[in-house]
PDB file of C-alpha atoms in Angstrom:
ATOM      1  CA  UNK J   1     157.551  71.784  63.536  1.00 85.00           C
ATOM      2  CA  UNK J   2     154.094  72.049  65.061  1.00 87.00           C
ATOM      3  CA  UNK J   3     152.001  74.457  66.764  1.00 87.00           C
ATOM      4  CA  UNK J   4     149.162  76.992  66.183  1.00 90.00           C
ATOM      5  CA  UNK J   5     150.496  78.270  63.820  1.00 93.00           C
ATOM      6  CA  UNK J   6     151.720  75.721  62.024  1.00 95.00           C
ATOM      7  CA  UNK J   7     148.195  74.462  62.093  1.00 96.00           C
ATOM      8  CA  UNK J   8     146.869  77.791  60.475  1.00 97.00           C
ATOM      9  CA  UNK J   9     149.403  77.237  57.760  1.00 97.00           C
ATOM     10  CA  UNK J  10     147.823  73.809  57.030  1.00 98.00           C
ATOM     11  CA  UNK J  11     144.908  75.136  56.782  1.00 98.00           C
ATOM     12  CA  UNK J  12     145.875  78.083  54.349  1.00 98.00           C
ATOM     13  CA  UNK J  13     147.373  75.361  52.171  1.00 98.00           C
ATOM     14  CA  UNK J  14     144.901  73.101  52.206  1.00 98.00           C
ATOM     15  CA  UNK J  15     142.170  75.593  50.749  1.00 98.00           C
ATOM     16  CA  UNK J  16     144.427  76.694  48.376  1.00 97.00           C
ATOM     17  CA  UNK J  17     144.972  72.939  47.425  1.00 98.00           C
ATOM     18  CA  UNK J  18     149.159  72.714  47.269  1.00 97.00           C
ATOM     19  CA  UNK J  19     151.054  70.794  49.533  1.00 97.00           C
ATOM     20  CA  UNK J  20     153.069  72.788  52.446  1.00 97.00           C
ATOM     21  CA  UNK J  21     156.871  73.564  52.669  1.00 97.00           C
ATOM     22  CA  UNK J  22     157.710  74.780  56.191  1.00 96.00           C
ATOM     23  CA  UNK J  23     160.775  76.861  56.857  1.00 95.00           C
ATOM     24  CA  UNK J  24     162.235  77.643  59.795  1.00 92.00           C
ATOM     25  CA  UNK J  25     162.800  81.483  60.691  1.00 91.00           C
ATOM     26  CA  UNK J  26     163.743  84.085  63.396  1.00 86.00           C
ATOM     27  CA  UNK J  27     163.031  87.034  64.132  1.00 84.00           C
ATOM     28  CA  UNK J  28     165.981  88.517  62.543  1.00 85.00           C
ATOM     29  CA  UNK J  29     165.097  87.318  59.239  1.00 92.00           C
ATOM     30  CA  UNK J  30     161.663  86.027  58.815  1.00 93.00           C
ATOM     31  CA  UNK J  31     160.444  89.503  56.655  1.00 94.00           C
ATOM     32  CA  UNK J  32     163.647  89.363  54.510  1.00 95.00           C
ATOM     33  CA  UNK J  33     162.571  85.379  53.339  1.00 96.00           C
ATOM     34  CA  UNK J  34     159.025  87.055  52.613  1.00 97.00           C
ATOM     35  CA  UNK J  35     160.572  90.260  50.458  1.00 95.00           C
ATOM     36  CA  UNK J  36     163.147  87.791  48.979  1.00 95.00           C
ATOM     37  CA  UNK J  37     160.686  85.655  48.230  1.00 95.00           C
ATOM     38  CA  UNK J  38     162.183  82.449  49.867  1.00 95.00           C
ATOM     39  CA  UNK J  39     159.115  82.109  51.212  1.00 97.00           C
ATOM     40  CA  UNK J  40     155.770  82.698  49.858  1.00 97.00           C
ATOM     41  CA  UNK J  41     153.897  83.534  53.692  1.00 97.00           C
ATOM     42  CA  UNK J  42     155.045  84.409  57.485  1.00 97.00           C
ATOM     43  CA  UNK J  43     153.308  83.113  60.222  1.00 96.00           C
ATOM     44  CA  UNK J  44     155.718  83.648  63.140  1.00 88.00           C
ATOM     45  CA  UNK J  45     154.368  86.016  65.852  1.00 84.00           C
ATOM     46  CA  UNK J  46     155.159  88.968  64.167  1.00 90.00           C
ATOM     47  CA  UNK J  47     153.899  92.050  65.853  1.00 87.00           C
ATOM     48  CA  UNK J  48     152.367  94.882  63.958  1.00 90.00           C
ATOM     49  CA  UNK J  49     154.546  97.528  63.604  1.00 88.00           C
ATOM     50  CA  UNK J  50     154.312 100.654  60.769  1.00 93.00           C
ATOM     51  CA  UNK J  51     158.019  99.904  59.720  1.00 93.00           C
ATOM     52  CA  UNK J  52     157.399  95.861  59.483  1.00 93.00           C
ATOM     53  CA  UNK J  53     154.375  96.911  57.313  1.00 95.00           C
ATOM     54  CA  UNK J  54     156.670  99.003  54.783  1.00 95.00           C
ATOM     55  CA  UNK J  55     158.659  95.888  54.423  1.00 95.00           C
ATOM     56  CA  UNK J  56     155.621  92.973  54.017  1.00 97.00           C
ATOM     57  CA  UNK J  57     152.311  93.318  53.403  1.00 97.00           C
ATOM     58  CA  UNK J  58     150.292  92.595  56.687  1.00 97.00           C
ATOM     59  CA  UNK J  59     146.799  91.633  56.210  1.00 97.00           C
ATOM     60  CA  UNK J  60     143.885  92.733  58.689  1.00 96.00           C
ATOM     61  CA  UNK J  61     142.282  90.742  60.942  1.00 95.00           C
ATOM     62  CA  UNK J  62     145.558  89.952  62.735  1.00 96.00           C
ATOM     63  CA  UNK J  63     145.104  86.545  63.730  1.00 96.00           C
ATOM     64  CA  UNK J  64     146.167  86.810  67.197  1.00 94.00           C
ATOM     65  CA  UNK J  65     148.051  88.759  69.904  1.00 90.00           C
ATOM     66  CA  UNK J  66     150.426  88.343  72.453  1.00 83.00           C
ATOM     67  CA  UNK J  67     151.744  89.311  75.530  1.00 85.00           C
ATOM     68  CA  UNK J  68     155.430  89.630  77.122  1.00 91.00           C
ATOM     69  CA  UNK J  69     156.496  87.851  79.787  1.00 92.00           C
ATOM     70  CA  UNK J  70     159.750  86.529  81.734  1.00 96.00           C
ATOM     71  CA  UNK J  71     159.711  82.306  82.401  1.00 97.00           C
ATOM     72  CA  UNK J  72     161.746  82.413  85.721  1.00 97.00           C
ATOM     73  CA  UNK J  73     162.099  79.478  88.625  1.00 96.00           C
ATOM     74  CA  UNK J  74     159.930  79.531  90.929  1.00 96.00           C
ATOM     75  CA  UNK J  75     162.351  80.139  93.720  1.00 96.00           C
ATOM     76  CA  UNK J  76     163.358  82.882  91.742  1.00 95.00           C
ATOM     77  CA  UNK J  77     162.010  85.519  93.810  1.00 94.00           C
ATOM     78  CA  UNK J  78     160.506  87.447  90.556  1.00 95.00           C
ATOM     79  CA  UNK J  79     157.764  88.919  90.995  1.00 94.00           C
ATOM     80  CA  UNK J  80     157.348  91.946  89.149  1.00 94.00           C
ATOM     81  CA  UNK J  81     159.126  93.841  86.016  1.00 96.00           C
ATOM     82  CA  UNK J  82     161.145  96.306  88.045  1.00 95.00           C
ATOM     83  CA  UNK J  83     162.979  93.133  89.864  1.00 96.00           C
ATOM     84  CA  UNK J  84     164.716  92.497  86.901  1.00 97.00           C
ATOM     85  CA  UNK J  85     166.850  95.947  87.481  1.00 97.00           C
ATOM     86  CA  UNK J  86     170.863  94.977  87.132  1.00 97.00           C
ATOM     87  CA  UNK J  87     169.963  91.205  86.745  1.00 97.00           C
ATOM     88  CA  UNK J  88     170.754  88.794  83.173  1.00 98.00           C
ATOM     89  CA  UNK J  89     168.136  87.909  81.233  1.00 98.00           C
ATOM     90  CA  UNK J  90     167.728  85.812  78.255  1.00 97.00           C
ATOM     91  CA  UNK J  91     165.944  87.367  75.358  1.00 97.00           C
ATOM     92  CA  UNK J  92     165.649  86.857  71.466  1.00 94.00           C
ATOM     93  CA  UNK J  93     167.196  88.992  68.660  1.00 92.00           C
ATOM     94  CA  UNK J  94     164.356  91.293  67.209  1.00 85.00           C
ATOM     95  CA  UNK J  95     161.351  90.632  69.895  1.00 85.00           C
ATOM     96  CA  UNK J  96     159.522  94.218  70.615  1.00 81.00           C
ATOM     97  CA  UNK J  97     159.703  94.086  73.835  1.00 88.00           C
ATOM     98  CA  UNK J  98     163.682  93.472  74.117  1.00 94.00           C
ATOM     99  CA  UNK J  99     164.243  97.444  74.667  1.00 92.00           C
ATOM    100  CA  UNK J 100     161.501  98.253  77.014  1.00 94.00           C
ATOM    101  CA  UNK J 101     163.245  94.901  79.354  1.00 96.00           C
ATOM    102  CA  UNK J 102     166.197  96.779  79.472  1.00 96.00           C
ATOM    103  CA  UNK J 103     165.739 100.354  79.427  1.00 95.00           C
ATOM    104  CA  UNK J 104     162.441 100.692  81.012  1.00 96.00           C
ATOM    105  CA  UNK J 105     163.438  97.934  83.733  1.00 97.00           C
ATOM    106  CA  UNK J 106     167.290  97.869  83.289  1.00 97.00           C
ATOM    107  CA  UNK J 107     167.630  94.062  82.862  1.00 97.00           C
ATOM    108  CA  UNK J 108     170.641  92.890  81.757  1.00 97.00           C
ATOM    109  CA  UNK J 109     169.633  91.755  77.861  1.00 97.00           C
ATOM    110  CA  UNK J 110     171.614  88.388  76.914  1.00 97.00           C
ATOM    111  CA  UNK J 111     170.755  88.350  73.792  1.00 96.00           C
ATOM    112  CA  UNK J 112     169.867  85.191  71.497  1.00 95.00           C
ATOM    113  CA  UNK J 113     169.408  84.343  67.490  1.00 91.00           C
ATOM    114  CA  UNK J 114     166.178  82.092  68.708  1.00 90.00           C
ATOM    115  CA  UNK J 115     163.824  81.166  71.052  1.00 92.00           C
ATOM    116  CA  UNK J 116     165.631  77.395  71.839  1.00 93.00           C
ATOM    117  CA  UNK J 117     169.248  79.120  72.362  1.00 96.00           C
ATOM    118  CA  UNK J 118     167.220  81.439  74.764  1.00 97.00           C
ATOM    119  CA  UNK J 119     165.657  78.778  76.807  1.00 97.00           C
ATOM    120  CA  UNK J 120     168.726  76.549  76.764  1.00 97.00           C
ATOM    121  CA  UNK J 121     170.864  79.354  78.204  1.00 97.00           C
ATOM    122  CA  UNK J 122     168.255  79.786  81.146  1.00 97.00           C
ATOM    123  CA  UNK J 123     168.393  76.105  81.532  1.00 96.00           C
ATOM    124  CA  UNK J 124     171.795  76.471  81.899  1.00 96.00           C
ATOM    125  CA  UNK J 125     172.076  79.307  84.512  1.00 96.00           C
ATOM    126  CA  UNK J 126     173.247  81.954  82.126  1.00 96.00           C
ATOM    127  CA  UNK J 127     170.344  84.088  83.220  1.00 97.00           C
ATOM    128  CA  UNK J 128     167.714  85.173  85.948  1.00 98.00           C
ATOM    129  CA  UNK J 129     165.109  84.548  83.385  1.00 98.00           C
ATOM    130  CA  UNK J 130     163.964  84.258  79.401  1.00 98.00           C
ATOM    131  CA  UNK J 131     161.535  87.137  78.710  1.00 97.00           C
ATOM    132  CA  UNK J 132     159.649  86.396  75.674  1.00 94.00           C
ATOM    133  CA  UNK J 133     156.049  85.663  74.825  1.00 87.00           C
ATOM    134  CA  UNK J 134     153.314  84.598  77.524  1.00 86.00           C
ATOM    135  CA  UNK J 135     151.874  81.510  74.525  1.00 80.00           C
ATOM    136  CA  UNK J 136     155.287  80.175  73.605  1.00 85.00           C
ATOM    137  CA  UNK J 137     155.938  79.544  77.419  1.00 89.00           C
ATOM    138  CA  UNK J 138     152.402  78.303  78.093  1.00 81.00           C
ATOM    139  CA  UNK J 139     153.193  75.506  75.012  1.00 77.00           C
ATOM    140  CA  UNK J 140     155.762  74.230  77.601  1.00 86.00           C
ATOM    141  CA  UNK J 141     154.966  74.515  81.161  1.00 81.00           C
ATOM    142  CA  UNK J 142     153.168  70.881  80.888  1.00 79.00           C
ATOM    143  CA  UNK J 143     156.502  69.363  79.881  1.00 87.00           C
ATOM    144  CA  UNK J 144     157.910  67.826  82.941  1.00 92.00           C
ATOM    145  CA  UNK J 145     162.086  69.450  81.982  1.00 93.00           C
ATOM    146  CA  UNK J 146     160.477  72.785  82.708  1.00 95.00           C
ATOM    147  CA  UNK J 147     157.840  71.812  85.851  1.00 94.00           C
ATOM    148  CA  UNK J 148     160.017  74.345  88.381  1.00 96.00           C
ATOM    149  CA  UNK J 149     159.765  77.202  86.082  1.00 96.00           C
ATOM    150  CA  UNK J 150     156.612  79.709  85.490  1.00 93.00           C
ATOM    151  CA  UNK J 151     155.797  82.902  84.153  1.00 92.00           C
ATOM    152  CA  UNK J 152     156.832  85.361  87.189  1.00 95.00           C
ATOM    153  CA  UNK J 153     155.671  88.593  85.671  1.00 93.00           C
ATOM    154  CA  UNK J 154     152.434  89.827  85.048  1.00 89.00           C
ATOM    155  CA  UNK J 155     151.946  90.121  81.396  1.00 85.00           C
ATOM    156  CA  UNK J 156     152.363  93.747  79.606  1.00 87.00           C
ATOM    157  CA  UNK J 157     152.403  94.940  75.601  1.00 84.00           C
ATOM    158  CA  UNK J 158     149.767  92.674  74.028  1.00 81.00           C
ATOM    159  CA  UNK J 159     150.621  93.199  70.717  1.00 85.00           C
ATOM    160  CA  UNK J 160     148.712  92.357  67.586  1.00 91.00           C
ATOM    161  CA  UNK J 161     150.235  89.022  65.102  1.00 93.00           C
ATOM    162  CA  UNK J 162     150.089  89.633  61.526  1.00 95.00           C
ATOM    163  CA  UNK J 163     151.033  87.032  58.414  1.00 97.00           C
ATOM    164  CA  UNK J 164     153.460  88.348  56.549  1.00 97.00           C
ATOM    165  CA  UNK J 165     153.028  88.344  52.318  1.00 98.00           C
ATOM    166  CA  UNK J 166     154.957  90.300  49.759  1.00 98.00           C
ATOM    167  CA  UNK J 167     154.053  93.786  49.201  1.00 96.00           C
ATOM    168  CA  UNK J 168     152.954  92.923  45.721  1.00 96.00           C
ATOM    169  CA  UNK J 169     150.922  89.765  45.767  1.00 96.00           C
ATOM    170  CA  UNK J 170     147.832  92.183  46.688  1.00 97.00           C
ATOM    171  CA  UNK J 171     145.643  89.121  45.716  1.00 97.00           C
ATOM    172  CA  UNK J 172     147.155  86.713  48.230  1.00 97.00           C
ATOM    173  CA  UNK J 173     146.755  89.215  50.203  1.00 97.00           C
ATOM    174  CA  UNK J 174     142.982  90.755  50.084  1.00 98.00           C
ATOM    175  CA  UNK J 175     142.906  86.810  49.965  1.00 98.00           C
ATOM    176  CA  UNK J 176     144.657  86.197  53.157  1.00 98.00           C
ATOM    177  CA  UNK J 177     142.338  89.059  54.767  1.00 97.00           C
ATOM    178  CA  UNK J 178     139.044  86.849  53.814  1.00 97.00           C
ATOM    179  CA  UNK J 179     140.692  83.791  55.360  1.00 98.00           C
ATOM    180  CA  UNK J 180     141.398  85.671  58.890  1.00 97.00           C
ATOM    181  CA  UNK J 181     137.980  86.971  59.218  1.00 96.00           C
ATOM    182  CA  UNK J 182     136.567  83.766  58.726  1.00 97.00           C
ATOM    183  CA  UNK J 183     138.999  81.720  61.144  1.00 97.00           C
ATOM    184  CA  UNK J 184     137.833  84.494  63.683  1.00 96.00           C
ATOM    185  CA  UNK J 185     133.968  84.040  62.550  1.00 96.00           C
ATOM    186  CA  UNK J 186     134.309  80.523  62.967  1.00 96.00           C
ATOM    187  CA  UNK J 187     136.467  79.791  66.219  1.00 96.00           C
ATOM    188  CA  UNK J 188     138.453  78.017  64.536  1.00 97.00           C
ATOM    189  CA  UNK J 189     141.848  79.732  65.936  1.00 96.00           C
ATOM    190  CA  UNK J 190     139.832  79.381  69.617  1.00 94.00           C
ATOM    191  CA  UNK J 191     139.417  75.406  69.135  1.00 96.00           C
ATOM    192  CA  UNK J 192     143.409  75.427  68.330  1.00 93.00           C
ATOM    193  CA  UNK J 193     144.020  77.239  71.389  1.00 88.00           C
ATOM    194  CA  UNK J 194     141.957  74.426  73.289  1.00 88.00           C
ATOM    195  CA  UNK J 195     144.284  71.746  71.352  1.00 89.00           C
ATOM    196  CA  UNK J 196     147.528  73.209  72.122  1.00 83.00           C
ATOM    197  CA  UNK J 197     146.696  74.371  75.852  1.00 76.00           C
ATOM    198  CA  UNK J 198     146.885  78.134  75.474  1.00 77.00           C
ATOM    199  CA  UNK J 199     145.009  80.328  77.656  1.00 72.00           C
ATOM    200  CA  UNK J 200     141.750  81.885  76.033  1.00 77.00           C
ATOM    201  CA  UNK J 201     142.769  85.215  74.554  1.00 81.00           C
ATOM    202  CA  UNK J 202     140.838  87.974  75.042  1.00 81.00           C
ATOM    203  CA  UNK J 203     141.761  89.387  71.609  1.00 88.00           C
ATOM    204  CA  UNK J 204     140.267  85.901  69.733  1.00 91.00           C
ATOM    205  CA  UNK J 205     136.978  87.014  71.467  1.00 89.00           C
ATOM    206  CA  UNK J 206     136.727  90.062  70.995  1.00 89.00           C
ATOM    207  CA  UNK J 207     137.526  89.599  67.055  1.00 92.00           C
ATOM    208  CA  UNK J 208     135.365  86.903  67.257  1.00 92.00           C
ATOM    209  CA  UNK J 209     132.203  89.028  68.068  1.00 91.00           C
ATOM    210  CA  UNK J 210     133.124  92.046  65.756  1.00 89.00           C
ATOM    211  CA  UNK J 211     133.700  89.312  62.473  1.00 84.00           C
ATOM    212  CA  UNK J 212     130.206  87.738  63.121  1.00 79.00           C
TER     213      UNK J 212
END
């Protein structure tokens, strides 16, 4: 498992001086492992959202944001959101921006328990397109398997991440808050960007500037 964020969890461990145990999640239940404690943190671009926060504790500075997009071939023919009306597309179980895809835009939702089933199904024809988020699909557009794909939609809903902690470890969590104002002091989250090939994000600036 690597990536961004699995790079901000190494980091988190290694101040706090314990080795790492990384366990896979989904959307579906990656704030029930918090609350049941079966895991101690979430880093998996969660989205704010008032009811998410009366489940887990989400400490501010988020440490990123993202955007919603649909990864389409290039012969596709996509261009915009409202071409998507009547057509299948591939989307995850629990992403925010599942219901404005099909009710705003009346896509067809397939829906899928994660992010590989998703892209496998598109791979395999079972839909127009995967919508899902604009960084996950940047991570893979320089592997050769998906060189006739690209994002096809402008990106709409950037949406604040949070970590997710227990409710009642309010020390992790004030703890947490000093840790995220300092990766956004730093640039530290901006160098990991340049590492994994993500496009600068406006929101990592503009915390950047207001945490100095």
């Amino acid at each position: 498992i690597v990536g961004l964020e699995i790079d901000l969890a190494n980091d988190i461990a290694k101040r706090l001086g314990v080795a790492i145990e990384l366990v896979p999640v989904v959307a579906a239940n990656r704030m029930e492992f918090v609350k049941q404690g079966r895991t101690d943190m979430m880093i998996a671009t969660m989205a704010y959202r008032p009811d998410r926060a009366e489940v887990v504790a989400i400490p501010q500075p988020y440490y990123y944001a993202g955007a919603a997009t649909v990864f389409a071939k290039k012969n596709s023919g996509l261009k915009n959101w409202t071409g998507l009306k009547g057509k299948p597309v591939c989307a995850v179980q629990g992403a925010y921006y599942n219901r404005k895809t099909g009710e705003e835009f009346g896509a067809q939702l397939v829906t899928f328990k994660g992010v590989t089933e998703a892209m496998a199904a598109l791979e395999g024809g079972n839909c127009v397109g995967t919508v899902f988020d604009t960084t996950f699909f940047a991570g893979i557009m320089g592997d050769a398997k998906w060189a006739d794909y690209a994002m096809m939609v402008p990106a709409i809903d950037p949406e604040p991440w949070g970590l997710g902690v227990r409710k009642e470890d309010t020390k992790f969590a004030a703890w947490i808050s000093d840790v995220s104002k300092e990766w956004h002091k730093s640039g530290f989250i901006l160098g990991l960007e340049k590492k994994w090939g993500i496009p600068q994000s406006p929101y990592l600036l503009e915390q950047q500037a207001k945490n100095k």
